Coordinates of C-alpha atoms in Angstrom, one line a residue:
X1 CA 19.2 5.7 40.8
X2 CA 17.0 3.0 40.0
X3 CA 18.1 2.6 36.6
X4 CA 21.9 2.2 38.1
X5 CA 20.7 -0.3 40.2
X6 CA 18.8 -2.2 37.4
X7 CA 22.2 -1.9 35.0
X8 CA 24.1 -2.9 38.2
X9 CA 22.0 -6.1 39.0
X10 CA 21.5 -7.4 35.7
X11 CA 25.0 -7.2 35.1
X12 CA 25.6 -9.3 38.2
X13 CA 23.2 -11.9 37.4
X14 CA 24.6 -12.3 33.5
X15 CA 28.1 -13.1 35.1
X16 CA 26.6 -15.3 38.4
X17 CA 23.6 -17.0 36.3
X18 CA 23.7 -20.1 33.8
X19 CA 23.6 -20.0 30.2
X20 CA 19.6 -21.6 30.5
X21 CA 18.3 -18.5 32.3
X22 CA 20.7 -15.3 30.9
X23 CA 18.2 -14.2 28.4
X24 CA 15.6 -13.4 31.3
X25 CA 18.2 -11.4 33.1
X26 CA 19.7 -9.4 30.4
X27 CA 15.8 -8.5 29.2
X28 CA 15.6 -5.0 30.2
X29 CA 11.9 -5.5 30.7
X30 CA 11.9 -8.5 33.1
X31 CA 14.6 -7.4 35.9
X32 CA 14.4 -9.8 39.1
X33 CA 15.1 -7.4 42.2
X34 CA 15.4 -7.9 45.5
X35 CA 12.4 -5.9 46.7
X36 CA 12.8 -3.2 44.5
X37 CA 9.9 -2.1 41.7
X38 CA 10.6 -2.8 38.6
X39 CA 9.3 -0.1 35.7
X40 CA 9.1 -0.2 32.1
X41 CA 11.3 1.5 29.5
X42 CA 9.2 4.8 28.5
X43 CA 9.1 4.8 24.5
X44 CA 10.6 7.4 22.8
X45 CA 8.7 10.0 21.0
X46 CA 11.4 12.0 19.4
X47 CA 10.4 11.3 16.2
X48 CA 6.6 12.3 16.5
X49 CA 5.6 15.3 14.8
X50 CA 2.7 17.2 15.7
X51 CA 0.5 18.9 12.9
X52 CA -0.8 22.4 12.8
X53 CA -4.4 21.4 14.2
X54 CA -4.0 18.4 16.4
X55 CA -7.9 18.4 17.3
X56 CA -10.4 16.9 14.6
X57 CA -11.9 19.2 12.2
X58 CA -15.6 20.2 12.0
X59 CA -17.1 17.8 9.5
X60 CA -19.7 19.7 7.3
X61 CA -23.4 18.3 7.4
X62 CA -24.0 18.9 3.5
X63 CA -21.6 18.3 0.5
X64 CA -20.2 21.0 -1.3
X65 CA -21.8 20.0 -4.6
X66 CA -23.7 22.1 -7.0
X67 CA -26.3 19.3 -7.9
X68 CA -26.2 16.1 -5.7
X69 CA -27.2 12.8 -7.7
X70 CA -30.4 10.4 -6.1
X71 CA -28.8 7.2 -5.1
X72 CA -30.6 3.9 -4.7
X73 CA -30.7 2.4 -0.7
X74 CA -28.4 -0.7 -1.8
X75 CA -25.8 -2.2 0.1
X76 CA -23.3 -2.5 -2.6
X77 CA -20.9 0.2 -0.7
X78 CA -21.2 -1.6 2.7
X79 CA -20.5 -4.9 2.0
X80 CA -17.5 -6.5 1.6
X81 CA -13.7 -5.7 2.5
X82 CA -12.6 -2.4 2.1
X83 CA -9.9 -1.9 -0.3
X84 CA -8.5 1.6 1.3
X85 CA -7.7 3.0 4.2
X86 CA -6.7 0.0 5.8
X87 CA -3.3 1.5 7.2
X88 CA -2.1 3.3 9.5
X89 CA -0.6 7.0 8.1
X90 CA 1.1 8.9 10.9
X91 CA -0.7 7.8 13.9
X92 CA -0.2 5.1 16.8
X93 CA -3.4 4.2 17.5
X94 CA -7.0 4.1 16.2
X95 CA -10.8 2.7 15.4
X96 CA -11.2 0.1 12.9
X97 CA -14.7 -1.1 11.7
X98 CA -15.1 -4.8 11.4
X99 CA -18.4 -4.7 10.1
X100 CA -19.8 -2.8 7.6
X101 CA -22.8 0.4 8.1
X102 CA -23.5 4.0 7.5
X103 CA -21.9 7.2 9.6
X104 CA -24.5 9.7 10.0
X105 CA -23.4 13.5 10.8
X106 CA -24.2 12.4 14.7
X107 CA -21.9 10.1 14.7
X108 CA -18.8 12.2 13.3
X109 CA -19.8 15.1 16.1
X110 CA -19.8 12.9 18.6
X111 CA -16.4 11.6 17.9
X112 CA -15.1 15.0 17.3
X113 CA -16.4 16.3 20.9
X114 CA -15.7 13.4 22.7
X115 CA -11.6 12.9 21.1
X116 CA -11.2 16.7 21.1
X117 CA -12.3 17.0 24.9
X118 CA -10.0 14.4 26.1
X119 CA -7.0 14.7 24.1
X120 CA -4.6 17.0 25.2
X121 CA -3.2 19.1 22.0
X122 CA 0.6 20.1 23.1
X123 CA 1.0 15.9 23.0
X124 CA -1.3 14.0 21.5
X125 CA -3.2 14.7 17.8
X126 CA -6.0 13.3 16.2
X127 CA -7.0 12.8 12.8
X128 CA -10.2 11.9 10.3
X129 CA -9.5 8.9 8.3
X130 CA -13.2 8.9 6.6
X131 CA -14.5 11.8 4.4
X132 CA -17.3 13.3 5.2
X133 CA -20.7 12.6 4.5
X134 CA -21.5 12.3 1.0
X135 CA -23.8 9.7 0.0
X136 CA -27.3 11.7 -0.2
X137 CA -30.6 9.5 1.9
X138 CA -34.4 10.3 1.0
X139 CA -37.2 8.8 3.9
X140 CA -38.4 6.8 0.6
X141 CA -36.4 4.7 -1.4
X142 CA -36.0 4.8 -5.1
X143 CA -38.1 2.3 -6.9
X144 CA -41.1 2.3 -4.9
X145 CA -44.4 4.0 -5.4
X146 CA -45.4 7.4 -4.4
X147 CA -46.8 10.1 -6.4
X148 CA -45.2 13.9 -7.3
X149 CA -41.9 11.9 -7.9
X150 CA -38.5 11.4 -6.0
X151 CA -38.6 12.7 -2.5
X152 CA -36.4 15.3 -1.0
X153 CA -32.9 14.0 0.3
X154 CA -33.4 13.9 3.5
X155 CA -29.7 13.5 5.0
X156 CA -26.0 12.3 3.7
X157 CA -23.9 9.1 5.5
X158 CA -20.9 8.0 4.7
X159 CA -20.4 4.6 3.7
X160 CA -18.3 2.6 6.2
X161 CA -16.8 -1.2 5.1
X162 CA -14.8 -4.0 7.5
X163 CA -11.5 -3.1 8.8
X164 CA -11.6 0.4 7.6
X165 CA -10.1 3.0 9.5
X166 CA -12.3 5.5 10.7
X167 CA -10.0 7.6 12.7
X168 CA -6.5 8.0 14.2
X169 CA -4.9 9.2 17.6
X170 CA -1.1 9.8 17.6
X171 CA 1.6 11.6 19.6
X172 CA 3.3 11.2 23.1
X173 CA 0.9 9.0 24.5
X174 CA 0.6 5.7 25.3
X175 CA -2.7 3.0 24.5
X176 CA -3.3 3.0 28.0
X177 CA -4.0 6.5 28.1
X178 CA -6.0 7.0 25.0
X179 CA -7.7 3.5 24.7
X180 CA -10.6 4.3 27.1
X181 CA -12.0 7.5 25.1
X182 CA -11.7 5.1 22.0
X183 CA -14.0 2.5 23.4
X184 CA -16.3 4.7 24.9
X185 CA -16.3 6.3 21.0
X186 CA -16.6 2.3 18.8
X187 CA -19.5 1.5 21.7
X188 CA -21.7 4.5 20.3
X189 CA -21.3 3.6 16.2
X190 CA -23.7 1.5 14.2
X191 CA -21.4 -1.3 13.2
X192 CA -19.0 -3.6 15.3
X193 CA -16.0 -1.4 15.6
X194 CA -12.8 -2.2 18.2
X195 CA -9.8 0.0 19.3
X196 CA -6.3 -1.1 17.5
X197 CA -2.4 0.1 17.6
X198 CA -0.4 -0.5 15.0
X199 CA 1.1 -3.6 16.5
X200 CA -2.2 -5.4 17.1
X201 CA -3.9 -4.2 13.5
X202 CA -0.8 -5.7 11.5
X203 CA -1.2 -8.9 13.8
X204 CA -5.0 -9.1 13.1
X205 CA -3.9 -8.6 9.7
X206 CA -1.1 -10.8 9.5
X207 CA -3.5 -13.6 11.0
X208 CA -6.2 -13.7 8.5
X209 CA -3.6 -14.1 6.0
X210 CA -1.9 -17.0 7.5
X211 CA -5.4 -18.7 7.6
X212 CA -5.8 -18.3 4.4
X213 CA -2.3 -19.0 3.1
X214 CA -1.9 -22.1 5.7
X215 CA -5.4 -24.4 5.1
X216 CA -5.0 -27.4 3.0
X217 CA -8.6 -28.6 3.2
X218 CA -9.7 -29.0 0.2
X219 CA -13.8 -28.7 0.2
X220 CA -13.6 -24.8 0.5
X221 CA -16.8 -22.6 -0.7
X222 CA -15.0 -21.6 -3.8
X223 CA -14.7 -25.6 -5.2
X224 CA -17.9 -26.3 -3.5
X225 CA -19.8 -23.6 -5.5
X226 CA -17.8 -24.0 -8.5
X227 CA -18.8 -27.7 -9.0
X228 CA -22.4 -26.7 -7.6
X229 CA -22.4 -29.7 -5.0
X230 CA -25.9 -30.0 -4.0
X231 CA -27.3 -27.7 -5.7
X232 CA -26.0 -24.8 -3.5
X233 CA -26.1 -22.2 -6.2
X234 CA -29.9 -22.1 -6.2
X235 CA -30.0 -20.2 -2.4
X236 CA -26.4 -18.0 -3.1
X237 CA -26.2 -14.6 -5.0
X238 CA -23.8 -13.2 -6.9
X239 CA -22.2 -11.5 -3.8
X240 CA -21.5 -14.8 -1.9
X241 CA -20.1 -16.1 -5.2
X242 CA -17.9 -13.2 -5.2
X243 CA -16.6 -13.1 -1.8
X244 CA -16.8 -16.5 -0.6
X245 CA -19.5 -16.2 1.8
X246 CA -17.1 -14.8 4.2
X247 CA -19.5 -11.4 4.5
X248 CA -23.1 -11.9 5.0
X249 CA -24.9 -8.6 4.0
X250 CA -23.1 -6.1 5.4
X251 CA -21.5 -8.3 8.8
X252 CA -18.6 -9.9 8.7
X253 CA -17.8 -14.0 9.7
X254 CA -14.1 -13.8 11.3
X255 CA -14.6 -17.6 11.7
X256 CA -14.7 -17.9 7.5
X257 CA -11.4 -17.7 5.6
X258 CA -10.9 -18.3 2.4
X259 CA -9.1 -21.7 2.1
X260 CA -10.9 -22.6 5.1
X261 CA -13.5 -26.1 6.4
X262 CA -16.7 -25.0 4.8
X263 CA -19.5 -26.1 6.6
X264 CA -21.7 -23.5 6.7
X265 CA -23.1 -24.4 2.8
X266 CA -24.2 -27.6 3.8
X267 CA -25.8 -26.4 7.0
X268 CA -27.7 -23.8 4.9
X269 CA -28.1 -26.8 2.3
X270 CA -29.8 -29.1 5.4
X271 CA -32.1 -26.1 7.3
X272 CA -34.0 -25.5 3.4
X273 CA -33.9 -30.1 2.9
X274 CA -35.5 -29.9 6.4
X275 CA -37.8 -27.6 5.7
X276 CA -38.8 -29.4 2.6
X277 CA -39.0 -33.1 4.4
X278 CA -40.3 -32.0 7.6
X279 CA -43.0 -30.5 6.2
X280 CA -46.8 -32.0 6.4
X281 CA -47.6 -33.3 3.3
X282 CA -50.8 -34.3 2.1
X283 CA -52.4 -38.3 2.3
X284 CA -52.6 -39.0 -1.3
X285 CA -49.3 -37.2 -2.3
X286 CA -50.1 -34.9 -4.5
X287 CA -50.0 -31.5 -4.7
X288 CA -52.9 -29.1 -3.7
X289 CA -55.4 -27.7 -6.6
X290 CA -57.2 -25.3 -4.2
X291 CA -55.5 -21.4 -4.7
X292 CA -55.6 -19.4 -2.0
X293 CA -58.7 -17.9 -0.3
X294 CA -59.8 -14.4 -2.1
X295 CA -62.6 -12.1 -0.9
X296 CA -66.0 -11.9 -3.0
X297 CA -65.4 -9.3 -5.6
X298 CA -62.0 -10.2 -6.2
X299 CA -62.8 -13.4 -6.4
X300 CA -65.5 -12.6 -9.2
X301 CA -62.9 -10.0 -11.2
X302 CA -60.2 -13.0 -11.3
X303 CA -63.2 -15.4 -13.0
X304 CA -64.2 -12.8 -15.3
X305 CA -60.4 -12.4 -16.4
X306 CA -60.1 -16.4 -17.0
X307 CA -62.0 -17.2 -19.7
X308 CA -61.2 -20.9 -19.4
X309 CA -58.8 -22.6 -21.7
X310 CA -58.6 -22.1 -25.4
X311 CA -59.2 -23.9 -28.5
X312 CA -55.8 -24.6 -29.0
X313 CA -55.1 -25.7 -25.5
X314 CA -57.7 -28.2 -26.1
X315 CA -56.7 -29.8 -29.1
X316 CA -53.1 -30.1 -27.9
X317 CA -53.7 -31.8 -24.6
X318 CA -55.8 -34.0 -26.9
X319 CA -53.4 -35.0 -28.8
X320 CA -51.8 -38.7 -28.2
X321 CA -48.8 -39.5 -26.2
X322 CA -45.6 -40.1 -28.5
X323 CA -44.6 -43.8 -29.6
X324 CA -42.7 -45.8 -26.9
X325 CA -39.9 -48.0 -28.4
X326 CA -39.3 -51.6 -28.8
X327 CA -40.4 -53.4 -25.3
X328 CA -42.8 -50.6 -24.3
X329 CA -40.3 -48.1 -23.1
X330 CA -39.7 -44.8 -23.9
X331 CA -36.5 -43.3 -25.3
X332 CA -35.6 -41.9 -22.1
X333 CA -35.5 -45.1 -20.4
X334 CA -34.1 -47.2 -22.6
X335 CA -30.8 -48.7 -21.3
X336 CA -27.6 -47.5 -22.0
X337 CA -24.7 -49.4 -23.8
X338 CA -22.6 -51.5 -22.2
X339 CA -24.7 -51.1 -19.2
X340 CA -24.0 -54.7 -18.1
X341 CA -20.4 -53.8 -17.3
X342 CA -21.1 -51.5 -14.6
X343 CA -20.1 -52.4 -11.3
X344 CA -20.9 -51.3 -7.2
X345 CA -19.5 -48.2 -6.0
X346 CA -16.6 -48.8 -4.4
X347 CA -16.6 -48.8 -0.5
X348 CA -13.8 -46.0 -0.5
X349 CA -16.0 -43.7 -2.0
X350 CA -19.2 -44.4 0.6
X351 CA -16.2 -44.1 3.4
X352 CA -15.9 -40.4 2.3
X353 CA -19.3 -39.6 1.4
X354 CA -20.3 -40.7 5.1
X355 CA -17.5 -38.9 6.4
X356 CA -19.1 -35.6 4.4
X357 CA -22.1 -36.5 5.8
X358 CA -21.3 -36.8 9.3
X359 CA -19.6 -33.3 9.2
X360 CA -22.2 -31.7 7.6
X361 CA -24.2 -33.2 10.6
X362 CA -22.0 -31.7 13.6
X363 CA -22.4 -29.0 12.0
X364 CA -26.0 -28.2 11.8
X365 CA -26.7 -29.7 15.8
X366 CA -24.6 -27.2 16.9
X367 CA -26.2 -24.5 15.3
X368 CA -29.2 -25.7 16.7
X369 CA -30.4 -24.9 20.9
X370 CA -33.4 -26.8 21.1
X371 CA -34.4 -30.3 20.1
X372 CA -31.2 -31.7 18.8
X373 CA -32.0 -35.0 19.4
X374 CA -34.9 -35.1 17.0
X375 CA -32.9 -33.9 14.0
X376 CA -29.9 -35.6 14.9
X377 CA -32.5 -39.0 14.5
X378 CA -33.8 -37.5 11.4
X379 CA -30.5 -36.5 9.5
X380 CA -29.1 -40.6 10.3
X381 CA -32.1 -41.7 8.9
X382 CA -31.5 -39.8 6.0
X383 CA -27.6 -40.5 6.3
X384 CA -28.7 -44.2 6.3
X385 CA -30.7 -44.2 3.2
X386 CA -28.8 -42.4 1.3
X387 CA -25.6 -44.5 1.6
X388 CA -27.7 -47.6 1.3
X389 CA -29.1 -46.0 -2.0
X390 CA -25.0 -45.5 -2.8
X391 CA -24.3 -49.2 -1.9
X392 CA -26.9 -50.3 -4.2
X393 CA -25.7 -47.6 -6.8
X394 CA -23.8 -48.8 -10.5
X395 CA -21.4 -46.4 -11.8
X396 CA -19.2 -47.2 -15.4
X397 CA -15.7 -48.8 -14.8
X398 CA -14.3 -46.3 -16.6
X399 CA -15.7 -43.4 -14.9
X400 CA -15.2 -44.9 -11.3
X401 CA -14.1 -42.3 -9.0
X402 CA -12.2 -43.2 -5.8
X403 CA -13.0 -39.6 -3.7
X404 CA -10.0 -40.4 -1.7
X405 CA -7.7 -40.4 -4.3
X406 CA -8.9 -37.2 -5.7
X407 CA -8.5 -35.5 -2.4
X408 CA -5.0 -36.8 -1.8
X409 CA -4.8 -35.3 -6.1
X410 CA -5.9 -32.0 -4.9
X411 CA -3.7 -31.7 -1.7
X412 CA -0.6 -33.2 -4.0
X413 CA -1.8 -29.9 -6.7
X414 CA -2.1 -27.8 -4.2
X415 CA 1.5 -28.4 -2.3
X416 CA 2.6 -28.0 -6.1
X417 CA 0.9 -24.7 -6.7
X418 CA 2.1 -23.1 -3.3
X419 CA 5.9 -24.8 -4.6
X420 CA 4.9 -22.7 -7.5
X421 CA 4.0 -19.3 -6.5
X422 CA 7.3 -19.5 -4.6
X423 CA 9.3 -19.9 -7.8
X424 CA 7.0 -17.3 -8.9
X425 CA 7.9 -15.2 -6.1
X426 CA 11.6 -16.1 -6.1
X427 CA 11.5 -14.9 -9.9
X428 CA 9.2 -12.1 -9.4
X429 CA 11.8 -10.9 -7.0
X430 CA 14.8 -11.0 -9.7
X431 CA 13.1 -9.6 -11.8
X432 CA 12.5 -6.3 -9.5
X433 CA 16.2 -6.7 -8.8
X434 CA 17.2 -6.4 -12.6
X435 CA 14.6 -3.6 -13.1
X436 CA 16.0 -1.4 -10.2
X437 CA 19.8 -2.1 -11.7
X438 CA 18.6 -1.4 -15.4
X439 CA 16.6 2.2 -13.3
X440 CA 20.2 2.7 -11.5
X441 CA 21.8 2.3 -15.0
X442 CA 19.6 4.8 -16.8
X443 CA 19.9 7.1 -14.1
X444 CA 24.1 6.9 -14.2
X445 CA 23.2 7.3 -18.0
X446 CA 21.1 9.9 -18.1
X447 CA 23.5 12.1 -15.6
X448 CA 26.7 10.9 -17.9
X449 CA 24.7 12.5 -21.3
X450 CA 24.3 15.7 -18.9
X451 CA 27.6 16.1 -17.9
X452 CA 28.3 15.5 -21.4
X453 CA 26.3 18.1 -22.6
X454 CA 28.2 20.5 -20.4
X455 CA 31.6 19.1 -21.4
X456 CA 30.3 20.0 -25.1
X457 CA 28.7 23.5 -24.3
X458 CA 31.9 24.2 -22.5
X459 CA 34.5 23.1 -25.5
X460 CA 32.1 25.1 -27.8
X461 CA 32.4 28.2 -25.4
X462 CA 36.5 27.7 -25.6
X463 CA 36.3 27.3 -29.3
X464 CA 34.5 30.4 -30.0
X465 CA 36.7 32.5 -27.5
X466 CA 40.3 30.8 -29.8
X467 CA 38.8 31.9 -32.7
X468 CA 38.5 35.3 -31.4
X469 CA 41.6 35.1 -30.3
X470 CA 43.0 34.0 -33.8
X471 CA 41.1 36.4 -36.2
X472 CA 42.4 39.9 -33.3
X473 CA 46.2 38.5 -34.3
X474 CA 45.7 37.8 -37.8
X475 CA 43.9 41.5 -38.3
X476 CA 46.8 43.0 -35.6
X477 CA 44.8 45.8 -33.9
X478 CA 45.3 46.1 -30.5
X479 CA 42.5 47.1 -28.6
X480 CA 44.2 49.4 -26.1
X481 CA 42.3 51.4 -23.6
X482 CA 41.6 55.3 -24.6
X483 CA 44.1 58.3 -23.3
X484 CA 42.7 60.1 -20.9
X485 CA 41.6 63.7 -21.6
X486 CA 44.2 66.3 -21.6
X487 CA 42.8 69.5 -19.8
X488 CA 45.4 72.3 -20.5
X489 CA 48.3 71.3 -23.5
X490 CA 51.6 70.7 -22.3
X491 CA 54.8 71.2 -24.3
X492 CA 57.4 68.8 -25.4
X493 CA 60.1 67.6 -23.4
X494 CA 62.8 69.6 -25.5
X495 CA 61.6 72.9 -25.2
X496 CA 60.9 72.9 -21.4
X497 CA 64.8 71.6 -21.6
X498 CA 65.6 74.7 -23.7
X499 CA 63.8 77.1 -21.7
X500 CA 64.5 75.8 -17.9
X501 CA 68.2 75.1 -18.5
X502 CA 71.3 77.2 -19.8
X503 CA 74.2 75.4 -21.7
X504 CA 76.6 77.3 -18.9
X505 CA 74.5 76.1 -16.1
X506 CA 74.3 72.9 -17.7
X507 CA 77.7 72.1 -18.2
X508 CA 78.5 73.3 -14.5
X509 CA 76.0 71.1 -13.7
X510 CA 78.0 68.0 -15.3
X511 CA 81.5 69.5 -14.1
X512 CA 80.4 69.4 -10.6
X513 CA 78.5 66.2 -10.4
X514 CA 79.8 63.3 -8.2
X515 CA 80.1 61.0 -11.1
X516 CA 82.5 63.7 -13.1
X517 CA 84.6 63.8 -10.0
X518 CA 85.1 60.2 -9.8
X519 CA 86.1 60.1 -13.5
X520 CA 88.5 62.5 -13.2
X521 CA 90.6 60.8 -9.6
X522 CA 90.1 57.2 -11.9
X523 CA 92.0 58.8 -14.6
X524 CA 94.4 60.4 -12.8
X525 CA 95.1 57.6 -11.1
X526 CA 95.4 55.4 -14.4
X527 CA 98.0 58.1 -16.1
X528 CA 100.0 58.4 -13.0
X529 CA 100.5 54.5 -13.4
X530 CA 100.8 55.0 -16.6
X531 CA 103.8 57.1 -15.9
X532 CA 105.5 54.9 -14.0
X533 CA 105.7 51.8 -16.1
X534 CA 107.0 54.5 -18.8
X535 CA 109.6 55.6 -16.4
X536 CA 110.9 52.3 -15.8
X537 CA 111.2 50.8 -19.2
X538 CA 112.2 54.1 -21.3
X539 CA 114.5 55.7 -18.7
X540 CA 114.0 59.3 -16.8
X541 CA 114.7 61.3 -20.3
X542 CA 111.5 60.1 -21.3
X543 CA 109.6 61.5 -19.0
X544 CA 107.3 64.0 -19.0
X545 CA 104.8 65.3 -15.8
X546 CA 101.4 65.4 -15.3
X547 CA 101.4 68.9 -16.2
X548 CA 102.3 68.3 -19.6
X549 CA 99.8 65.6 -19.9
X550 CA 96.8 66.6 -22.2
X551 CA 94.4 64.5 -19.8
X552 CA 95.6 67.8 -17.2
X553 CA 93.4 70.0 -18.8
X554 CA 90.3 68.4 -19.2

């Protein structure tokens, strides 16, 4: 009834309404009534298929491996994306990870009781989208020092990376109904884990891509590590340089894309310069002789292993300081050509660096909670001095960069590399075209040379049976089928003649058949005619009666 209503309504208002508001009355979803309560379309679950086992399976504790290899504790299988199991399969909804950690045996029981408790299995199924654990954990880790060997495993996880699927939850069900067990479930695991459909995971997915796709900055961490500003590669590892510093260990940073406003380098970059600056140092600036305090017998064993310093060492620091050049200057200070040429840096350039500056600045105060002031005060400074130093700074004509200019460069690249990889698309996409026609053409091809081959097998086949057919008539034996066996021996047709009939019986037989008797009234007939044309033509002299006729006595 309601649904009549709704249909009857909306149908009303489309006709009644304005074009500006039809769309929100023929939206099946948003139905103004009069008082009445308005309900959503139920989906439709006709097409859900529910497995042999809806519930989870029992997740065994140990491998099933013969000899298990000793792994070192590394993070190398944590950290990172993941590059499977980052799609759904056949359910609706699940648990993705967005950080990366270890599932212990714990953790997979717990899932399984809690989902299998809840779920109800003539509706709703649920499914492992990890295996189980693998990856074998001793209480010590390889490398250090203990004595008897490698310890005894002690248990097996199973390595976990960000947005990984750890499990799924299909059938007729809606999020609302499963999406409290599956928070209650990614509150107990040891990373950051959230509950996603379908809908929302390919959105999440979608977005990152568009961040990364959509950024025209150009100071990202990948140029800013390539051309080593500040010396940023001394404090990154191998793993940063790989990912882009958008994982830290094994956590991820959702607010770093790649393509993104990096920032965080030079905030890095300014905590270690800080450090450095900020530190005490010492009245007469130089740096400390005195080692570090060691106890007595330590102290003794560390003198009686330095000897002092050597012969050799002796006679080399001896040895006089190399020639300086003409006007007293060494060779690594002499001037160089066509130095007088150089001019000021140009104000463009300070314009940018100051604008790097002020970034990098913003961006380490509001990382900081407490005393902002003071290192806000101490980063101008240092802002101010180092731009005056810049001012003051000579650089080659010829070798004169204008940093706007190369930025406007890199965007103008850029815009041509993205024009680019849509060509490339564009062709990429022709190409796949062409391929599946040339597939479509060897398929036609390939069934053509079968039918073919049938066409051939079949002529052969009629051949062969022709020249049968030829070589029975030239030879002219007929293959007839065989008599049948003859129990008792008959006799010919003539002698069971002879001895069934007599010639008198026989020719009474013939005298008194129908056929005789007709014969004989035709003739008669015919001579009595006869008789009468001869009567008229030769005269009544002529005549002579059927009884002396010689047909009379036949």
């Amino acid at each position: 009834m309601m649904s009549l209503l709704k249909s009857a309504f909306c149908g009303v208002a489309s006709r009644t309404t304005g074009s500006s508001i039809t769309g929100l009355f023929l939206d099946h979803l948003k139905v103004l009534s009069a008082g009445l309560k308005t309900y959503h379309q139920p989906p439709d679950y006709s097409d859900v298929v529910l497995p042999e086992r809806p519930k989870l399976k029992f997740m065994n504790k140990v491998p099933n491996l013969k000899k298990v290899k000793k792994e070192m504790k590394n993070l190398n299988d944590i950290r990172g994306p993941a590059k499977n199991g980052t799609a759904f399969t056949t359910g609706q909804y699940g648990i993705v990870a967005l950080g990366g950690g270890y599932l212990h045996w714990g953790h997979m029981e717990m899932m399984r009781l809690t989902i299998n408790r809840h779920i109800d299995p003539r509706t709703t199924f649920a499914l492992w989208r990890i295996s189980g654990p693998y990856k074998p954990i001793t209480r010590r880790g390889l490398g250090k020092r203990m004595g008897g060997g490698k310890g005894a495993i002690d248990h097996y996880v199973t390595p976990v990376r960000y947005g990984r699927l750890v499990l799924e939850v299909g059938g007729s069900c809606e999020l609302g109904e499963v999406e409290p067990v599956l928070t209650e479930v990614a509150k107990k695991l040891p990373f950051p884990a959230k509950v996603v459909s379908r809908e929302s995971l390919a959105a999440m997915q979608q977005k990152e891509a568009e961040e990364a796709q959509s950024n025209q900055n150009p100071w990202t961490f990948k140029m800013v590590v390539t051309a080593n500003m500040l010396g940023i590669r001394k404090v990154l590892s191998p793993f940063d340089l790989h990912n882009h510093g958008r994982f830290s260990g094994k956590f991820h940073n959702p607010g770093r894309v790649p393509g993104t406003p990096d920032t965080e380098f030079l905030h890095m970059r300014s905590e270690i310069h800080l450090k450095v600056t900020m530190k005490p140092s010492r009245a007469s600036e130089r740096a400390s002789t005195r080692g570090p305090k060691m106890s007595g017998k330590r102290r003794q064993k560390r003198l009686s292993q330095d000897p002092g310093p050597s012969r050799e060492t002796c006679e080399t620091q001896k040895q006089p300081q190399k020639r300086l050049g003409k006007g007293g200057e060494n060779g690594a200070a002499r001037k160089v050509k066509g130095q007088e040429k150089w001019k000021l840096l140009p104000k463009t350039s300070i314009t940018a660096l100051e604008s790097i500056l002020d970034l990098s600045i913003l961006s380490v105060l509001t990382m900081r909670g407490k005393g902002k002031d003071e290192y806000q005060r101490h980063l101008n400074q240092l802002k101010d001095r180092f731009l005056a130093s810049c001012a003051q700074l000579k650089v080659p004509p010829r070798k004169q960069g204008d940093m706007l200019q190369v930025s406007r460069l890199h965007q103008a690249e850029s815009k041509k590399k993205t024009v680019g990889q849509r060509t490339l698309q564009a062709l990429e996409d022709e190409v796949r075209t062409v391929v599946g026609a040339l597939e479509q053409m060897e398929v036609k091809m390939d069934s053509l040379e079968q039918e073919i081959r049938t066409l051939r097998r079949k002529l052969e086949d009629e051949e062969e049976s022709a020249q049968e057919i030829l070589q029975l008539s030239e030879n002219g034996v007929l293959n007839l089928p065989a008599l049948p066996p003859q129990v008792t021996r008959e006799l010919p047709l003539q002698d069971r003649m002879v001895k069934d009939l007599d010639a008198a019986a026989l020719a009474s037989a013939l005298h008194s058949s129908a056929e005789v008797r007709e014969v004989r009234a035709f003739l008669e007939l015919a001579h009595e005619q006869a008789d009468q044309l001869l009567l008229n033509t030769q005269g009544p002299s002529a005549f002579t009666g059927p009884e002396d006729s010689p047909t009379r006595d036949i």
